[in-house]
Coordinates of C-alpha atoms and ligand atoms in Angstrom, one line a residue:
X1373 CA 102.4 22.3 56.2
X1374 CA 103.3 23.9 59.2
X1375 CA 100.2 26.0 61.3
X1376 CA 99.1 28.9 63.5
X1377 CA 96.6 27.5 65.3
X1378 CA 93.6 29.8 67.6
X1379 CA 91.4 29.2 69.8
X1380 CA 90.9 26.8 72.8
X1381 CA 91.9 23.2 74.2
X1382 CA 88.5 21.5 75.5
X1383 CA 88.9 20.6 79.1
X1384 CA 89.7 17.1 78.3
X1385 CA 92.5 17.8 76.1
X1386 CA 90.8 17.0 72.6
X1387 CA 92.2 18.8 69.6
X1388 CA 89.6 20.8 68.4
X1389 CA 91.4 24.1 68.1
X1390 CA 90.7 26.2 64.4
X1391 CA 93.4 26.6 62.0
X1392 CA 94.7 29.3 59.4
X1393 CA 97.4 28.2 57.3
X1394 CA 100.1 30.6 57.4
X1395 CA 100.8 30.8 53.3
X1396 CA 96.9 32.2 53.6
X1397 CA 98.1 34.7 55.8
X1398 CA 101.4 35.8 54.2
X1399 CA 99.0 35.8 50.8
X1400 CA 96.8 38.0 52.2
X1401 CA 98.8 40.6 53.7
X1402 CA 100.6 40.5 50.4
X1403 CA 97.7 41.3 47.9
X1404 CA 95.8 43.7 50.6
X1405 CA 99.3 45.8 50.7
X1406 CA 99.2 45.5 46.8
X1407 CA 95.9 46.5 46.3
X1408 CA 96.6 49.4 49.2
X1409 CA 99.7 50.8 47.0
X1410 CA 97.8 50.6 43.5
X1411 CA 95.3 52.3 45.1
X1412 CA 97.8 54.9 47.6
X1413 CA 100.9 55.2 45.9
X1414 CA 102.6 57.4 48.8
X1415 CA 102.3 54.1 51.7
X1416 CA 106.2 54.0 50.8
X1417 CA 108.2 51.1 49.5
X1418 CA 110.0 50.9 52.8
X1419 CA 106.6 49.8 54.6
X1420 CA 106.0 47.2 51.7
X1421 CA 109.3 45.6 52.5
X1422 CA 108.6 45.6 55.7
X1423 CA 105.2 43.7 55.0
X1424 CA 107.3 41.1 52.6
X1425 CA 109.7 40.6 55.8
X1426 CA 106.4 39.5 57.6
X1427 CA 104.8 37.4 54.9
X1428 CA 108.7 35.9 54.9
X1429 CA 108.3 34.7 58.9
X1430 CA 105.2 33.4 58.3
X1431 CA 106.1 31.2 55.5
X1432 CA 108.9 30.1 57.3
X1433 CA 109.0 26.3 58.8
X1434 CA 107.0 26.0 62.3
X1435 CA 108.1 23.5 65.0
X1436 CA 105.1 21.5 65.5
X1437 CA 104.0 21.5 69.2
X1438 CA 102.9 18.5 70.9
X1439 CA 99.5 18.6 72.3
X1440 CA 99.0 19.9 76.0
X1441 CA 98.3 16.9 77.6
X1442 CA 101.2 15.1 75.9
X1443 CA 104.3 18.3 76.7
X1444 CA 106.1 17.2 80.2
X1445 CA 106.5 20.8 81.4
X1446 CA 108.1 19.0 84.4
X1447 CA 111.6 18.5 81.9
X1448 CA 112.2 22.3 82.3
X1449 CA 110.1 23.7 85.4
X1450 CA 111.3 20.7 88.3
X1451 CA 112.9 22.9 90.6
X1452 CA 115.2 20.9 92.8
X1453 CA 114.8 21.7 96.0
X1454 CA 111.7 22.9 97.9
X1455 CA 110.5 25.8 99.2
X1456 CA 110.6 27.6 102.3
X1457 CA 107.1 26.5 103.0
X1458 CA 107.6 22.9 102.4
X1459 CA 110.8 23.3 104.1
X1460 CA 109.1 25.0 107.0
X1461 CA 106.2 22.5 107.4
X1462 CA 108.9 19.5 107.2
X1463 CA 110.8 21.2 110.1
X1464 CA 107.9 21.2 112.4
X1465 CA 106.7 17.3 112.1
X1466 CA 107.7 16.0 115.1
X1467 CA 108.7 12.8 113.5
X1468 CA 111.7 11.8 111.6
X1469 CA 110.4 13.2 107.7
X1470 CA 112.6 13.8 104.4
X1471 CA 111.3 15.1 101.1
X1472 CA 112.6 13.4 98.4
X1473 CA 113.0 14.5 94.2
X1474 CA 111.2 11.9 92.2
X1475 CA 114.5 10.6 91.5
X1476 CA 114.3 9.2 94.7
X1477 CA 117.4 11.8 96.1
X1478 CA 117.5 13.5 99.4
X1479 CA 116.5 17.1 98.5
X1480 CA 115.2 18.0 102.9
X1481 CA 115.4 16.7 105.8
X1482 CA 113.7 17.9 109.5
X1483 CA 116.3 18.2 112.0
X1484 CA 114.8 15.1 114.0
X1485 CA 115.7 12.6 110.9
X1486 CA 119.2 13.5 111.8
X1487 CA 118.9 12.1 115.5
X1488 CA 117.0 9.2 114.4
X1489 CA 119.4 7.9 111.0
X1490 CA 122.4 10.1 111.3
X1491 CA 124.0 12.7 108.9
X1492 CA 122.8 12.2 105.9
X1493 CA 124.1 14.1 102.4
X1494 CA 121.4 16.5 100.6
X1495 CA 121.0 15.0 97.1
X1496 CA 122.2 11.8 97.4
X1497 CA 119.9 8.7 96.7
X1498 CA 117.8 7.7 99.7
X1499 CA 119.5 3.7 99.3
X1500 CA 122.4 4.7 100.4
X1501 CA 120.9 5.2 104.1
X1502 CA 117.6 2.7 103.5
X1503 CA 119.5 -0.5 102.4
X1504 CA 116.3 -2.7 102.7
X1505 CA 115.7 -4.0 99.2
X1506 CA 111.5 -4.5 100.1
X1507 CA 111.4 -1.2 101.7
X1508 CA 113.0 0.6 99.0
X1509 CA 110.3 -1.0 96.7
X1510 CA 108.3 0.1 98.6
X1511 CA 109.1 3.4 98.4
X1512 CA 109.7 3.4 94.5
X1513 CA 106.2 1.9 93.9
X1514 CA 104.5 4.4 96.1
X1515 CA 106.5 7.3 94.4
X1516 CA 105.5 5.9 90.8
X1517 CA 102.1 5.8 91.8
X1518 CA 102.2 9.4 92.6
X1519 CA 99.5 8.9 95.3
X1520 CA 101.5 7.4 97.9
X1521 CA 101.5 4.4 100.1
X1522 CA 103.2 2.8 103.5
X1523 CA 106.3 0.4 104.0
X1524 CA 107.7 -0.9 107.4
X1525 CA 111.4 -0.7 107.8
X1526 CA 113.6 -2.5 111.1
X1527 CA 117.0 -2.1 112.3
X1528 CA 119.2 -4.1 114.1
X1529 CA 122.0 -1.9 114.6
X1530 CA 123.1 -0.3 116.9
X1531 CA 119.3 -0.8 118.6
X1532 CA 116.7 -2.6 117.6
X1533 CA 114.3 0.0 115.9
X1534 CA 111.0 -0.6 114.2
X1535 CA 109.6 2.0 111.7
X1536 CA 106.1 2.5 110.1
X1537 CA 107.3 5.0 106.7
X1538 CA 104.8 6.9 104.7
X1539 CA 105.4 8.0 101.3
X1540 CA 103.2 11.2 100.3
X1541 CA 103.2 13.3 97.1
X1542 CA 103.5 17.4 97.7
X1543 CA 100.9 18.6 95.5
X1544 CA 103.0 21.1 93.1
X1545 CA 101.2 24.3 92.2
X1546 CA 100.8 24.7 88.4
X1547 CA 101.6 21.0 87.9
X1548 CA 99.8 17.4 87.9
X1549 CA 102.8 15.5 88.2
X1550 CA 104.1 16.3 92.1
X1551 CA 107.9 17.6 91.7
X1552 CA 108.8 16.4 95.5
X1553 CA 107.5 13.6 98.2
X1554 CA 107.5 13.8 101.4
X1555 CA 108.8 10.4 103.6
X1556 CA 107.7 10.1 106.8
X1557 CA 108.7 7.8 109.7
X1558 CA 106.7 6.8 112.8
X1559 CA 108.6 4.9 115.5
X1560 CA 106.6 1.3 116.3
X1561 CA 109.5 0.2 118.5
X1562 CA 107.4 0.5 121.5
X1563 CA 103.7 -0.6 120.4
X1564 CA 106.0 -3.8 118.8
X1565 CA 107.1 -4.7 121.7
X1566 CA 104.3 -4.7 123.6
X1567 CA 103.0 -6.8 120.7
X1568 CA 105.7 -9.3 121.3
X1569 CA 105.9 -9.4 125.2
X1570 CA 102.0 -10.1 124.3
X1571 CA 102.9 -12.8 122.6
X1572 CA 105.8 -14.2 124.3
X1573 CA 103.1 -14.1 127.7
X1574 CA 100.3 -15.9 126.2
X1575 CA 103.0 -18.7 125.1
X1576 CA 104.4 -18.6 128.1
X1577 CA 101.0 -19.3 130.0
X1578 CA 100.0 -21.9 128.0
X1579 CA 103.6 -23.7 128.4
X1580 CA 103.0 -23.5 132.0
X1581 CA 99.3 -24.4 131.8
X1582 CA 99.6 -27.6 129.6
X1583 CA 102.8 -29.4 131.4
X1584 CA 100.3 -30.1 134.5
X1585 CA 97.6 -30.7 132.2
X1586 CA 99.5 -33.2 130.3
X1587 CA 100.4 -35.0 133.5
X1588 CA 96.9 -35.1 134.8
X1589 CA 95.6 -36.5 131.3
X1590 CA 98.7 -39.1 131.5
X1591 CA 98.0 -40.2 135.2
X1592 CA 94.3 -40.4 134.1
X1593 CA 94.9 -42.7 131.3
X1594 CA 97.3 -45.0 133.2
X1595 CA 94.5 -45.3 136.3
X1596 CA 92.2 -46.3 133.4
X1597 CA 94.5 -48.6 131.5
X1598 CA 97.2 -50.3 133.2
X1599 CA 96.7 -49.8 136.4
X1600 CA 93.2 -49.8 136.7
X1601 CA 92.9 -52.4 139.5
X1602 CA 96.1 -50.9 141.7
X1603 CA 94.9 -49.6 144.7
X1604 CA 98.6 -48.1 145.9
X1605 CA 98.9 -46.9 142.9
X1606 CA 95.5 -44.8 142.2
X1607 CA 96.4 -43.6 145.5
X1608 CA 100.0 -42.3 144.6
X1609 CA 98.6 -41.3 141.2
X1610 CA 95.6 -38.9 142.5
X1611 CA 97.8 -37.5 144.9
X1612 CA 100.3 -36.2 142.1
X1613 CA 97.0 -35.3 139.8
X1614 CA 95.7 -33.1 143.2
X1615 CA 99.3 -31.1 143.1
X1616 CA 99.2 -30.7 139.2
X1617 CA 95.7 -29.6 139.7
X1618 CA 96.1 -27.5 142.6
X1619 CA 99.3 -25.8 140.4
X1620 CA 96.9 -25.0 137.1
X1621 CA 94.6 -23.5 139.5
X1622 CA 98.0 -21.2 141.4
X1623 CA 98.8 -20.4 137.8
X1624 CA 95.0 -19.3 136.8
X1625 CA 95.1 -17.4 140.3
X1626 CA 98.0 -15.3 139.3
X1627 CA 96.6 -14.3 136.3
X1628 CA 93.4 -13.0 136.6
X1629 CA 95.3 -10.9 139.8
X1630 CA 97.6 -10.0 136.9
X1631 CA 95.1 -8.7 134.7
X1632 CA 93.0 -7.5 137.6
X1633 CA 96.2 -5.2 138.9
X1634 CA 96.8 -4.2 134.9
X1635 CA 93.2 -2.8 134.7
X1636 CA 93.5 -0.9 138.0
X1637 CA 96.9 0.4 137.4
X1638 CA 96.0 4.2 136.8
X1639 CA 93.3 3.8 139.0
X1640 CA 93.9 7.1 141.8
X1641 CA 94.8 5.6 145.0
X1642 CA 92.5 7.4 147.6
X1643 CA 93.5 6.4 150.9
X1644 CA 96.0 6.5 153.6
X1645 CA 97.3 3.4 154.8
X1646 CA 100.1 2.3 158.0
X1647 CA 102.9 0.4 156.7
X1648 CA 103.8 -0.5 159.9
X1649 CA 100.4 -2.3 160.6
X1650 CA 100.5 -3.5 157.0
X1651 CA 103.9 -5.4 158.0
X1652 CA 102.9 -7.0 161.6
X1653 CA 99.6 -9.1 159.7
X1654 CA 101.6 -10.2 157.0
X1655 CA 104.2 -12.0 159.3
X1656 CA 101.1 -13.1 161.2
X1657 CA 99.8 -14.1 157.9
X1658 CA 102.6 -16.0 157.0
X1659 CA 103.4 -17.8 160.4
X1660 CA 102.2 -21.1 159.2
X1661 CA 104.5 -21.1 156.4
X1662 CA 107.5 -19.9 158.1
X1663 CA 106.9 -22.5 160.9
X1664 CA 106.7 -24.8 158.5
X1665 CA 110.0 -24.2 156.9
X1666 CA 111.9 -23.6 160.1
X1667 CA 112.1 -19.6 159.3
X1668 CA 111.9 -17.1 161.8
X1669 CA 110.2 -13.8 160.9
X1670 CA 111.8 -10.7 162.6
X1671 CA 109.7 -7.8 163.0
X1672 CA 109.8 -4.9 165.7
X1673 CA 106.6 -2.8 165.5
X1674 CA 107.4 1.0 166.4
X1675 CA 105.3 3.2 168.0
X1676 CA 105.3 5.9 165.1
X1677 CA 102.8 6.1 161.4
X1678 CA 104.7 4.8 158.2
X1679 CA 101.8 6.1 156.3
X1680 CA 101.5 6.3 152.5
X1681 CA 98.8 6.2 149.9
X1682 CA 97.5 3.0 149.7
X1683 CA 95.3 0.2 149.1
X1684 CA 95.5 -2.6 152.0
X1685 CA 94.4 -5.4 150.2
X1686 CA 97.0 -4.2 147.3
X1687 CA 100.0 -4.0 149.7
X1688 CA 99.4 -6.4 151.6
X1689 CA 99.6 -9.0 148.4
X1690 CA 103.2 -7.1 147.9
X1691 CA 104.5 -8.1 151.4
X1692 CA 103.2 -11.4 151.7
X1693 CA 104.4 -12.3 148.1
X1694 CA 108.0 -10.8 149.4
X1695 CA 107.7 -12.8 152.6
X1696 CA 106.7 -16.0 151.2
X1697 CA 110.1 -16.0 148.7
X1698 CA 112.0 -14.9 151.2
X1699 CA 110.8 -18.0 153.5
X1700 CA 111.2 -20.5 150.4
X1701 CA 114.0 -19.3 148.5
X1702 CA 115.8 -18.0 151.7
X1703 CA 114.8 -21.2 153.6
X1704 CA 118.5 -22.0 154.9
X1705 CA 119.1 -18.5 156.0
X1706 CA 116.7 -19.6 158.8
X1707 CA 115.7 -15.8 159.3
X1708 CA 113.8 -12.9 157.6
X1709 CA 113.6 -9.6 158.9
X1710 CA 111.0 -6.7 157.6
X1711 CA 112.2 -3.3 158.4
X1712 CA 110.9 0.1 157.5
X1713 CA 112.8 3.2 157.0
X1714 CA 112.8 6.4 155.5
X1715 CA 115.0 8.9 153.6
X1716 CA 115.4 11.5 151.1
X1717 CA 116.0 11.1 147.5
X1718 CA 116.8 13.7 144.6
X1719 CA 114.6 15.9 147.4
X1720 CA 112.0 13.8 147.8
X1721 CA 111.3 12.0 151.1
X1722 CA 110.6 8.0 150.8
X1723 CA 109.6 5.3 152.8
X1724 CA 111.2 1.7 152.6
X1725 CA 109.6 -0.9 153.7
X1726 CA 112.0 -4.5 153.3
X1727 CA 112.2 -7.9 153.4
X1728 CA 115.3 -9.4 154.1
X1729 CA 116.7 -12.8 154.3
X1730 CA 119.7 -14.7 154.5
X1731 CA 119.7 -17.3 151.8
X1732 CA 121.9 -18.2 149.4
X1733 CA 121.2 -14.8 147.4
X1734 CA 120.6 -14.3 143.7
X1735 CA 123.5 -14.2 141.0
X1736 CA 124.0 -10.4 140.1
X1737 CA 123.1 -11.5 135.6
X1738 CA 119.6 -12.7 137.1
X1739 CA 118.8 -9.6 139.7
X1740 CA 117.3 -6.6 137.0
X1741 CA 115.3 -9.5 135.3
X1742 CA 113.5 -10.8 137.9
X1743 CA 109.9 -8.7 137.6
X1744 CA 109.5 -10.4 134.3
X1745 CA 106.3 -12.0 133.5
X1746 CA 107.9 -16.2 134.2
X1747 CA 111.2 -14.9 134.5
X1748 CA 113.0 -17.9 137.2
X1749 CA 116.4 -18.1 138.3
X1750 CA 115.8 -22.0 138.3
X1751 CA 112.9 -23.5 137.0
X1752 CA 112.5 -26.5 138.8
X1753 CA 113.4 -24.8 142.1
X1754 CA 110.7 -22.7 141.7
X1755 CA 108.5 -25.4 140.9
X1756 CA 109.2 -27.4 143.6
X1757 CA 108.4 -24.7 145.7
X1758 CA 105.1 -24.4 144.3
X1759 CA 106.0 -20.9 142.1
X1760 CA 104.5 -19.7 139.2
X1761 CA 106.9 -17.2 138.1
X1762 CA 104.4 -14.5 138.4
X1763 CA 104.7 -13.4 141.9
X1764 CA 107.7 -10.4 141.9
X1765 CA 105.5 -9.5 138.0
X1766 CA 102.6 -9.0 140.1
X1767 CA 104.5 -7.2 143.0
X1768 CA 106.5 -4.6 140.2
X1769 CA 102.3 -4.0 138.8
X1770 CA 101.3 -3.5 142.4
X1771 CA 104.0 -0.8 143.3
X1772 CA 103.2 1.1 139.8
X1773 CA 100.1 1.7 140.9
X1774 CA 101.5 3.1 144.6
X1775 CA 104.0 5.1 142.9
X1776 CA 106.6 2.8 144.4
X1777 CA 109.5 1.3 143.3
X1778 CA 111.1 -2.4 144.2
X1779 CA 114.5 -2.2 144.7
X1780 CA 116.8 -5.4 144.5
X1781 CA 119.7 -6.3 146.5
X1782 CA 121.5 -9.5 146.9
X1783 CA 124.7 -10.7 147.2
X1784 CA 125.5 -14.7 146.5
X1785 CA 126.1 -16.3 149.4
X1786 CA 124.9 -13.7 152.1
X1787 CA 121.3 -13.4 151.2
X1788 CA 118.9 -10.8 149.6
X1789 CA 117.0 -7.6 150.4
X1790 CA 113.7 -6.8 148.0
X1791 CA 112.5 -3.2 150.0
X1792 CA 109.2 -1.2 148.3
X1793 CA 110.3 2.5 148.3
X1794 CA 107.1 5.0 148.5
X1795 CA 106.9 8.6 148.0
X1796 CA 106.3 9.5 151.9
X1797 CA 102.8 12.0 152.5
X1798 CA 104.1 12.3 155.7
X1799 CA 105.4 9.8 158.5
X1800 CA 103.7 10.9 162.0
X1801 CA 105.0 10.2 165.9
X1802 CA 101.9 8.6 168.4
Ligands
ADP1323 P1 108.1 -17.7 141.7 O1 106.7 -18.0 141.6 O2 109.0 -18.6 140.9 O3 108.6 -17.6 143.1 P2 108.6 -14.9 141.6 O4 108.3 -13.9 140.5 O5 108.1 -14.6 142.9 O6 108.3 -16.3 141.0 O7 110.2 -14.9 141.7 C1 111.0 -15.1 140.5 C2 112.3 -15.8 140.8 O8 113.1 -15.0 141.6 C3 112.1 -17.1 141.7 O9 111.8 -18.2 140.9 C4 113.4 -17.2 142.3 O10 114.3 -17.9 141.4 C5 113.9 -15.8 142.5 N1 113.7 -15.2 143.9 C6 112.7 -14.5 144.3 N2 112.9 -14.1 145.6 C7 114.0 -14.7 146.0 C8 114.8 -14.7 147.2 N3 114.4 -14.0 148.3 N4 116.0 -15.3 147.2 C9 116.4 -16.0 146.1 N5 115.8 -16.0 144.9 C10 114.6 -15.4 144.9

């Protein structure tokens, strides 16, 4: 039988409510209104019929209502689209961010998603733009959760992007259930590939660490095995193991001054230093090795100040790394020249300071990869010249710090030019 119910739902949604039949109350108004007329004949008939209407409504079939905690008010109040606020507060993330229906559709969108994923149309599903079956999971769990959760998503095309997404509910007033969510993207592209040039370098080190090592444990086994009794032979044999050892101990050499320069990189620079004087003790410095390869090192000292902010030790490291390829790799040029310079640049004044030589140059495809950590135009060349790989890596770090840049110009066949350009504090006549 259908019921008026009265009273309260307990915070927990029990049913505990008190109920009055309706019949009881159509009864009642019936007899009271008969006793009233018996008793007051003058009430009128049109009131009584007007009480029989009432007594009519009541009796009439209810609808019964679903408990509270059961009715999905969501059915008729979902608006579907946000507000202004939401709107507003979406517009000023500073990140790609999109607030979605719970059907997953695209109901906003901050005008930054629009550089970052293109045009995109309000209300259609967001798979039609995410096509990645594990994000979009994702996304779907985290939405039928209703408290959120985190999925990565990558593209290939046309970069290589890599995204961190949030999915958050946006609590609805008046409502449990959350009526939009809000996706947000974080661009990882960078810290991922850091992570992977990470990576890459400490493969890369322990390639180049374990091909002597090998040899050294090979030669070390033969002296002990088969030739064990060969006197030419041990002789041959240590003096391979000494340059394996003595190239483990280059290679450990370049990286702790790798690491060293990284830690010291935003390190102030705070004095002044003569790039003129910094250029004559290098090619003293690297005399030896020039004579040794038959290169001449041309240098004319001027009587003027190429100063810039400096560190000695730093910049001298720079120049004597640039020398020392341009003697080995440069070798049948028979000639490097250092030569400073100045100029002005976009309004700023700059001073060069570069190494030339006149070897057989480096193919253009090789020239902006150079600076990379192991990066080699030919491997064995460079081994068999006693490289690392490191050296130009450690001179790129070195110039960061300076504020300089290395510039790189070579042509095949005529020879190459590496030259430091620094921002000039001021370049002074004796
Ligand atoms: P490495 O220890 O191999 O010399 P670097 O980082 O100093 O490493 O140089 C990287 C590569 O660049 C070298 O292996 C060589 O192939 C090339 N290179 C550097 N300087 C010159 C130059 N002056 N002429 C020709 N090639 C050069």
């Amino acid at each position: 039988m259908p019921s008026r119910r009265t009273g309260v739902t307990t915070s927990d949604g029990s049913d505990n409510r008190r109920v009055v039949p309706a019949t009881r109350v159509a009864v009642a108004a019936v007899v009271g209104f008969g006793i009233v007329i018996l008793l007051e004949p003058s009430i009128g008939w049109k009131a009584l019929a007007g009480l029989v209407a009432l007594a009519i409504i009541c009796l009439l079939p209810q609808r019964p209502r679903p408990p509270k905690a059961l009715r999905d008010p969501q059915s008729r109040t979902t608006p579907t689209w946000p507000d202004d606020g939401v709107k507003a507060a979406v517009e000023a993330l500073p990140d790609p961010a999109f607030v979605l229906g719970r059907d997953l559709t695209l109901r906003y969108r901050n005008a930054v998603s629009a550089v970052a994923f293109g045009p995109l149309t309000m209300g259609d599903p967001v798979a039609l733009r995410f096509r990645s079956p594990e994000f979009l999971a994702a996304i779907e769990a985290a939405a039928a959760s209703q408290s959120g959760g985190s999925a990565l998503y990558d593209e290939k095309r046309p970069v290589e992007r890599h995204w961190e997404a949030q999915i958050a509910p946006i609590p609805a007033a008046g409502s449990a259930a959350p009526h939009f969510f809000l996706l947000l993207f974080r661009d990882r592209t960078a810290e991922r590939r850091v992570e992977r040039m990470r990576t890459d370098f400490v493969a890369n080190a322990s390639h180049e660490l374990r091909t002597p090592l090998a040899s050294l444990i090979g030669f070390i086994e033969t002296l002990q095995g088969p030739a064990k009794g060969d006197a030419a032979a041990r002789e041959r044999f240590l003096g391979i193991m000494r340059e394996q050892a003595a190239r483990m101990s280059r290679l450990i050499d370049d990286l702790l001054s790798l690491s060293r320069i990284e830690m010291k990189r935003n390190v102030p620079l705070t004095a002044h230093v003569d790039l003129g004087a910094i250029l004559a003790k290098v090619r003293e410095q690297m005399a030896p090795l020039a004579a040794e390869l038959g290169v001449t090192i041309d240098y004319t000292p001027s009587d003027r100040h190429w100063t810039v902010a400096g560190d000695t030790d730093e910049l001298m490291q720079v120049f004597a790394n640039l020398v020392e390829n341009a003697c080995k790799y440069g070798e049948s040029g028979k000639r490097v020249v250092l030569h400073l310079s100045e100029g002005v640049e976009g309004g700023r004044a700059f001073i060069d300071a570069s190494v030339q030589d006149f070897g057989p140059g480096i193919p253009p495809q090789h020239v902006p990869r150079l600076t990379e950590r192991f990066y080699r135009v030919d491997v064995g060349n460079s081994r068999a010249k006693r490289g690392t790989g490191l050296g130009l890596s450690i001179v790129r770090n070195l110039l960061l710090r300076h504020r300089a840049r290395l510039l790189i110009v070579s042509e095949p066949g005529q020879g190459s030019t590496f030259t430091a350009r620094f921002p000039a504090i001021g370049a002074t006549v004796d």
